[in-house]
Short mmCIF file of C-alpha atoms and ligand atoms in Angstrom, two decimals:
data_model
loop_
_atom_site.label_atom_id
_atom_site.label_comp_id
_atom_site.label_asym_id
_atom_site.label_seq_id
_atom_site.Cartn_x
_atom_site.Cartn_y
_atom_site.Cartn_z
CA MET A 1 -11.32 20.89 -7.36
CA LYS A 2 -13.89 17.53 -8.03
CA LEU A 3 -12.91 15.08 -5.23
CA ILE A 4 -11.65 11.71 -6.84
CA LEU A 5 -13.11 8.67 -3.58
CA HIS A 6 -11.23 5.81 -4.94
CA ARG A 7 -13.12 2.62 -5.23
CA PRO A 8 -12.36 0.10 -3.03
CA VAL A 9 -11.30 -3.42 -4.74
CA LEU A 10 -12.37 -7.71 -3.85
CA VAL A 11 -15.32 -5.81 -1.28
CA ASP A 12 -17.16 -9.28 -1.12
CA GLU A 13 -13.82 -11.13 -0.70
CA VAL A 14 -12.83 -9.19 2.17
CA LEU A 15 -15.90 -9.02 4.37
CA SER A 16 -16.05 -12.88 3.83
CA PHE A 17 -13.14 -12.85 5.95
CA ILE A 18 -14.49 -10.26 8.56
CA ARG A 19 -15.67 -11.74 12.22
CA ASP A 20 -16.96 -9.59 14.85
CA GLY A 21 -14.40 -7.65 17.25
CA ILE A 22 -11.38 -5.24 17.20
CA TRP A 23 -10.02 -5.10 13.54
CA VAL A 24 -7.06 -2.59 11.92
CA ASP A 25 -7.74 -0.54 8.44
CA ALA A 26 -3.46 -0.26 8.17
CA THR A 27 -4.96 1.76 5.20
CA LEU A 28 -7.75 3.22 5.43
CA GLY A 29 -7.16 5.69 2.40
CA THR A 30 -10.63 7.33 1.82
CA GLY A 31 -12.35 4.78 4.40
CA GLY A 32 -14.23 2.78 1.12
CA HIS A 33 -13.01 -1.10 2.74
CA THR A 34 -14.18 0.07 6.45
CA ASP A 35 -17.43 1.85 5.25
CA ALA A 36 -18.20 -1.82 3.83
CA ILE A 37 -17.14 -3.93 7.08
CA LEU A 38 -19.22 -1.47 9.60
CA THR A 39 -22.00 -0.81 7.47
CA ARG A 40 -22.27 -5.17 7.48
CA PHE A 41 -20.95 -6.09 11.01
CA ASP A 42 -22.50 -4.72 13.83
CA GLU A 43 -20.26 -5.75 16.14
CA VAL A 44 -16.76 -4.13 14.92
CA PHE A 45 -14.63 -1.86 15.87
CA VAL A 46 -11.85 -0.40 13.29
CA TYR A 47 -8.49 0.80 14.13
CA GLY A 48 -8.25 3.14 10.77
CA ILE A 49 -4.42 3.80 9.67
CA ASP A 50 -3.41 6.15 7.02
CA ARG A 51 -0.20 7.92 6.50
CA ASP A 52 -1.43 10.50 4.25
CA ARG A 53 -3.43 12.72 6.57
CA GLU A 54 -5.36 14.25 3.43
CA SER A 55 -6.42 10.92 2.89
CA LEU A 56 -7.68 10.32 6.15
CA GLU A 57 -9.48 13.58 6.47
CA ILE A 58 -12.03 12.36 3.97
CA ALA A 59 -12.34 8.96 5.70
CA LYS A 60 -13.21 10.91 8.70
CA LYS A 61 -16.14 12.95 6.89
CA ARG A 62 -17.55 9.77 4.77
CA LEU A 63 -17.70 7.69 8.36
CA GLY A 64 -18.75 10.57 10.15
CA LYS A 65 -21.87 8.44 10.65
CA PHE A 66 -20.37 5.22 12.14
CA ARG A 67 -19.26 7.21 15.42
CA ASP A 68 -17.72 5.47 18.26
CA ARG A 69 -17.26 2.35 16.13
CA VAL A 70 -13.89 3.97 14.26
CA GLU A 71 -10.96 5.64 15.53
CA PHE A 72 -8.51 7.25 13.27
CA ILE A 73 -4.40 7.78 13.25
CA CYS A 74 -2.39 9.30 11.35
CA ASP A 75 1.48 7.35 11.31
CA ASN A 76 3.07 4.49 9.46
CA PHE A 77 1.83 1.12 9.93
CA SER A 78 5.42 -0.13 11.01
CA ASN A 79 4.28 1.19 14.26
CA LEU A 80 1.43 -1.14 14.44
CA GLU A 81 2.44 -2.08 17.38
CA LYS A 82 3.21 1.39 19.71
CA LEU A 83 -0.10 2.32 18.29
CA VAL A 84 -3.10 0.29 19.12
CA SER A 85 -2.59 -1.26 22.03
CA GLU A 86 -5.02 -4.13 22.71
CA PRO A 87 -5.09 -7.73 20.58
CA VAL A 88 -6.95 -7.38 17.65
CA ARG A 89 -9.36 -9.44 15.75
CA GLY A 90 -7.90 -8.91 12.87
CA VAL A 91 -5.88 -6.35 10.22
CA LEU A 92 -5.96 -5.34 6.88
CA PHE A 93 -3.83 -4.25 4.18
CA ASP A 94 -4.54 -2.80 1.06
CA ILE A 95 -1.27 -1.95 0.04
CA GLY A 96 -0.41 1.14 -2.75
CA LEU A 97 -1.81 3.86 -3.56
CA SER A 98 -5.80 5.10 -3.77
CA SER A 99 -7.40 7.07 -6.90
CA PHE A 100 -7.55 9.98 -4.88
CA GLN A 101 -4.08 10.02 -4.38
CA LEU A 102 -3.25 9.00 -7.87
CA ASP A 103 -5.47 11.67 -9.96
CA ASP A 104 -4.23 14.25 -7.68
CA ALA A 105 -1.47 16.78 -10.17
CA ARG A 106 -0.53 18.05 -6.70
CA ARG A 107 1.23 14.67 -5.94
CA GLY A 108 3.89 13.85 -8.62
CA PHE A 109 2.46 10.22 -8.49
CA SER A 110 1.80 10.23 -12.15
CA TYR A 111 2.73 10.10 -15.38
CA ARG A 112 -0.48 10.98 -16.84
CA PHE A 113 -0.62 14.31 -15.07
CA ASP A 114 2.42 17.35 -14.76
CA GLY A 115 3.00 18.17 -11.49
CA PRO A 116 5.46 18.64 -9.00
CA LEU A 117 7.57 15.75 -8.81
CA ASP A 118 7.15 14.85 -5.08
CA MET A 119 5.57 11.63 -4.56
CA ARG A 120 5.22 11.03 -0.66
CA MET A 121 2.33 9.44 0.77
CA ASP A 122 3.45 11.76 3.82
CA ARG A 123 4.07 15.04 2.92
CA ARG A 124 5.67 16.03 6.54
CA ASN A 125 7.91 13.89 6.82
CA GLY A 126 10.83 13.59 4.26
CA LEU A 127 11.85 15.20 1.27
CA PRO A 128 9.60 15.11 -2.28
CA LEU A 129 11.90 13.16 -4.99
CA GLN A 130 12.80 15.86 -6.75
CA ARG A 131 14.89 16.92 -4.10
CA ARG A 132 16.32 13.45 -3.04
CA LEU A 133 17.21 12.34 -6.90
CA ARG A 134 19.99 14.96 -7.00
CA HIS A 135 21.18 12.97 -3.70
CA LEU A 136 21.10 9.78 -5.29
CA THR A 137 24.41 8.50 -7.56
CA ARG A 138 23.72 6.98 -11.04
CA THR A 139 24.27 3.46 -9.37
CA GLN A 140 21.55 3.68 -6.16
CA MET A 141 19.27 5.17 -9.41
CA GLU A 142 20.41 1.72 -10.96
CA LYS A 143 19.21 -0.14 -8.16
CA ILE A 144 16.35 2.46 -7.37
CA LEU A 145 14.87 1.38 -11.24
CA ARG A 146 15.95 -2.27 -11.55
CA ASN A 147 15.11 -3.63 -7.85
CA TYR A 148 11.40 -2.14 -7.16
CA GLY A 149 10.56 -1.33 -11.10
CA GLU A 150 11.59 -4.58 -12.46
CA GLU A 151 13.06 -2.56 -15.39
CA ARG A 152 15.43 -3.94 -18.30
CA ARG A 153 16.82 -1.17 -18.76
CA ALA A 154 17.69 0.39 -15.80
CA ARG A 155 21.12 1.36 -16.65
CA LYS A 156 20.21 3.54 -19.79
CA ILE A 157 16.93 5.44 -18.18
CA ALA A 158 19.67 6.01 -14.42
CA ARG A 159 22.12 7.64 -17.00
CA LYS A 160 19.91 9.61 -18.50
CA ILE A 161 18.73 10.83 -15.09
CA TYR A 162 21.55 11.11 -13.16
CA GLY A 163 22.27 13.81 -16.49
CA LEU A 164 20.18 15.64 -16.14
CA ARG A 165 18.83 15.31 -11.60
CA ASP A 166 19.89 19.14 -10.84
CA LYS A 167 17.12 19.86 -14.05
CA ILE A 168 14.33 17.51 -13.13
CA GLU A 169 11.55 19.24 -11.26
CA THR A 170 8.36 17.64 -12.67
CA THR A 171 6.48 14.33 -13.35
CA GLY A 172 6.37 15.60 -16.57
CA ASP A 173 10.69 15.42 -16.82
CA LEU A 174 10.82 12.14 -15.34
CA ARG A 175 8.33 11.12 -18.15
CA ASP A 176 10.47 12.84 -21.06
CA LEU A 177 13.50 11.21 -20.17
CA ALA A 178 11.97 7.46 -19.14
CA GLY A 179 10.72 7.04 -23.27
CA LYS A 180 7.24 6.85 -24.00
CA ASP A 181 6.29 3.18 -23.47
CA PRO A 182 3.65 3.66 -20.90
CA ARG A 183 5.11 0.08 -20.17
CA THR A 184 8.23 1.30 -18.82
CA LEU A 185 6.21 5.46 -17.55
CA SER A 186 4.83 2.76 -15.04
CA ARG A 187 8.08 0.92 -13.85
CA VAL A 188 9.90 3.48 -13.20
CA PHE A 189 6.93 5.65 -11.55
CA GLN A 190 6.60 3.35 -9.16
CA ALA A 191 10.35 1.90 -8.49
CA PHE A 192 11.22 5.86 -7.68
CA ARG A 193 7.36 5.58 -5.55
CA ILE A 194 8.56 2.50 -3.66
CA PHE A 195 12.10 3.96 -2.55
CA ILE A 196 10.58 7.55 -1.37
CA ASN A 197 8.22 5.94 0.95
CA ASP A 198 9.86 2.72 1.34
CA GLU A 199 7.19 0.44 1.13
CA LEU A 200 8.62 -3.14 1.19
CA LYS A 201 10.32 -1.80 4.23
CA ASN A 202 7.30 -0.47 5.81
CA LEU A 203 5.28 -3.76 4.56
CA LYS A 204 7.82 -6.33 6.23
CA GLU A 205 7.47 -4.79 9.68
CA GLY A 206 3.74 -3.69 9.32
CA LEU A 207 3.43 -7.21 8.74
CA PHE A 208 5.64 -8.28 11.82
CA SER A 209 3.75 -5.48 14.14
CA ALA A 210 -0.13 -6.98 13.00
CA LEU A 211 0.73 -10.41 13.95
CA SER A 212 2.09 -8.70 17.44
CA ILE A 213 -0.72 -7.35 17.76
CA LEU A 214 -2.96 -10.74 16.59
CA GLU A 215 -5.62 -12.44 19.29
CA GLU A 216 -5.63 -16.05 18.52
CA GLY A 217 -7.54 -16.83 15.89
CA GLY A 218 -7.41 -14.06 14.42
CA ARG A 219 -6.58 -12.72 10.54
CA ILE A 220 -3.91 -11.01 8.32
CA ILE A 221 -5.55 -9.70 5.00
CA VAL A 222 -3.69 -8.31 2.74
CA ILE A 223 -4.43 -7.40 -0.94
CA SER A 224 -1.03 -6.17 -3.01
CA TYR A 225 -0.92 -4.52 -6.44
CA HIS A 226 2.17 -5.93 -7.65
CA SER A 227 5.08 -9.24 -7.48
CA LEU A 228 7.32 -7.74 -5.15
CA GLU A 229 4.52 -7.17 -2.64
CA ASP A 230 3.09 -10.64 -3.09
CA ARG A 231 6.46 -12.05 -2.72
CA ILE A 232 6.88 -10.59 0.94
CA VAL A 233 3.14 -11.29 1.58
CA LYS A 234 3.38 -15.33 0.63
CA GLN A 235 7.15 -15.40 2.21
CA PHE A 236 5.96 -13.86 5.40
CA PHE A 237 2.93 -16.26 6.02
CA LYS A 238 4.93 -19.36 4.76
CA GLU A 239 7.78 -18.54 7.24
CA ASN A 240 5.76 -18.04 10.20
CA ASP A 241 4.76 -20.89 12.18
CA SER A 242 2.15 -19.38 14.12
CA LEU A 243 0.25 -18.35 10.64
CA VAL A 244 -1.85 -20.93 8.71
CA ALA A 245 -3.02 -19.45 5.54
CA LEU A 246 -6.47 -19.73 4.49
CA THR A 247 -6.08 -18.93 0.46
CA LYS A 248 -3.63 -22.02 -1.06
CA ARG A 249 -3.83 -18.87 -3.91
CA PRO A 250 -4.34 -15.50 -3.85
CA ILE A 251 -7.97 -14.13 -4.76
CA ARG A 252 -8.29 -12.26 -7.94
CA PRO A 253 -11.04 -9.85 -8.59
CA SER A 254 -13.30 -11.22 -11.12
CA GLU A 255 -13.41 -10.00 -14.55
CA GLU A 256 -16.88 -7.90 -13.88
CA GLU A 257 -14.90 -6.87 -11.40
CA ILE A 258 -11.95 -5.52 -13.76
CA ALA A 259 -14.15 -4.07 -16.48
CA SER A 260 -15.48 -2.00 -14.34
CA ASN A 261 -12.92 -1.14 -12.08
CA PRO A 262 -9.80 -1.68 -13.48
CA ARG A 263 -7.35 -0.62 -11.57
CA ALA A 264 -8.58 -3.80 -9.57
CA ARG A 265 -6.72 -6.18 -12.19
CA SER A 266 -3.25 -6.70 -10.74
CA ALA A 267 -4.63 -6.80 -6.89
CA LYS A 268 -3.92 -10.22 -5.34
CA MET A 269 -5.63 -10.66 -1.99
CA ARG A 270 -4.11 -13.42 1.04
CA VAL A 271 -5.81 -14.09 4.02
CA ALA A 272 -3.20 -15.83 6.97
CA GLU A 273 -5.57 -16.85 10.80
CA LYS A 274 -3.17 -17.16 14.27
CA ILE A 275 -3.58 -20.88 15.61
CA ASP A 276 -3.53 -20.55 19.21
CA ASP A 277 -0.64 -21.20 21.52
CA LEU A 278 -1.16 -25.15 23.01
CA ARG A 279 -2.02 -26.25 18.79
CA LEU A 280 1.27 -24.98 18.08
CA THR A 281 2.70 -27.14 21.15
CA ILE A 282 0.55 -30.15 20.29
CA ASP A 283 1.99 -30.22 16.49
CA ASN A 284 5.40 -29.87 18.15
C1 SAM B 1 -4.80 1.60 -2.17
S1 SAM B 1 -5.28 2.87 -1.09
C2 SAM B 1 -6.34 2.20 0.41
C3 SAM B 1 -7.48 2.47 0.05
C4 SAM B 1 -8.76 2.28 0.95
N1 SAM B 1 -8.82 0.25 1.05
C5 SAM B 1 -10.37 2.10 0.06
O1 SAM B 1 -11.28 1.31 0.16
O2 SAM B 1 -10.46 3.52 0.66
C6 SAM B 1 -3.59 2.65 0.06
C7 SAM B 1 -3.41 3.10 1.34
O3 SAM B 1 -2.59 3.19 2.20
C8 SAM B 1 -2.09 3.92 2.54
N2 SAM B 1 0.00 3.63 2.84
C9 SAM B 1 0.49 3.21 2.07
N3 SAM B 1 1.14 2.51 3.15
C10 SAM B 1 1.10 3.09 4.30
C11 SAM B 1 1.92 3.08 5.02
N4 SAM B 1 3.20 2.42 5.34
N5 SAM B 1 1.17 3.11 6.76
C12 SAM B 1 0.12 3.74 6.59
N6 SAM B 1 -0.64 3.90 5.42
C13 SAM B 1 0.07 3.68 4.14
C14 SAM B 1 -1.46 5.47 1.81
O4 SAM B 1 -1.93 6.32 1.85
C15 SAM B 1 -2.52 5.18 0.89
O5 SAM B 1 -3.71 6.09 0.98
#
């Protein structure tokens, strides 16, 4: 099978916010961002975290050349403060899925490929979507589609899926029930993916956890790919007195980057810095 490595987005923009020190790449994926960071900065050490073991194995091979400047951890970034026990200079989140996951039919993430309807990032835990669907009520399905997919036809689609839930086994089965419009299909698949991986809750917990291990002057960099995630990040930066946003508006990929990597199109990057406790006391 041909290995599809993920093309990291906004690499130069990420690099411009990195400073020497200990960093966490909370979404290591196949290691694209960390490769660029360790290549550019000799004085950086990275804890590379991903809940997807297969991605982590690829990253290990790719980053082997950096030997003692990187440590690999297979876990959920919501556990960050338990996984990293020293203060860090920064945490990078590049939320969502990599092309490595999306383009692998066996993972069941994409309506474009036929495969088992799994959708778990961490296949060691939980049940595949195909099994979870059997235990959801019609109302729960509708809520998932509305809240996580922002799908206007949520009720109608939920009714169809609910009616045939015991027969749904593959991505193709779900696709046939969701209709033909690629935008609807994207929203339906996104909604169930967010649900099965508990993505929004993990993001909220991950951000809190990141803040708790950040040293003064440390940075949180977040790249997100849809409005639900971006809203959480924006709100988190705004509500925490110990953080100042370094990006007033989110940074978007250039037209050139989008042309050469269409998956970058929806990316939005926000960065915040932890201000020191002394400044906090004086300001208040
Ligand atoms: C967009 S990809 C990151 C790609 C990476 N920056 C690169 O350059 O290869 C997102 C990665 O985050 C991982 N991920 C998503 N949610 C996670 C979570 N809660 N904990 C740990 N890893 C997570 C996914 O498994 C996926 O590999």
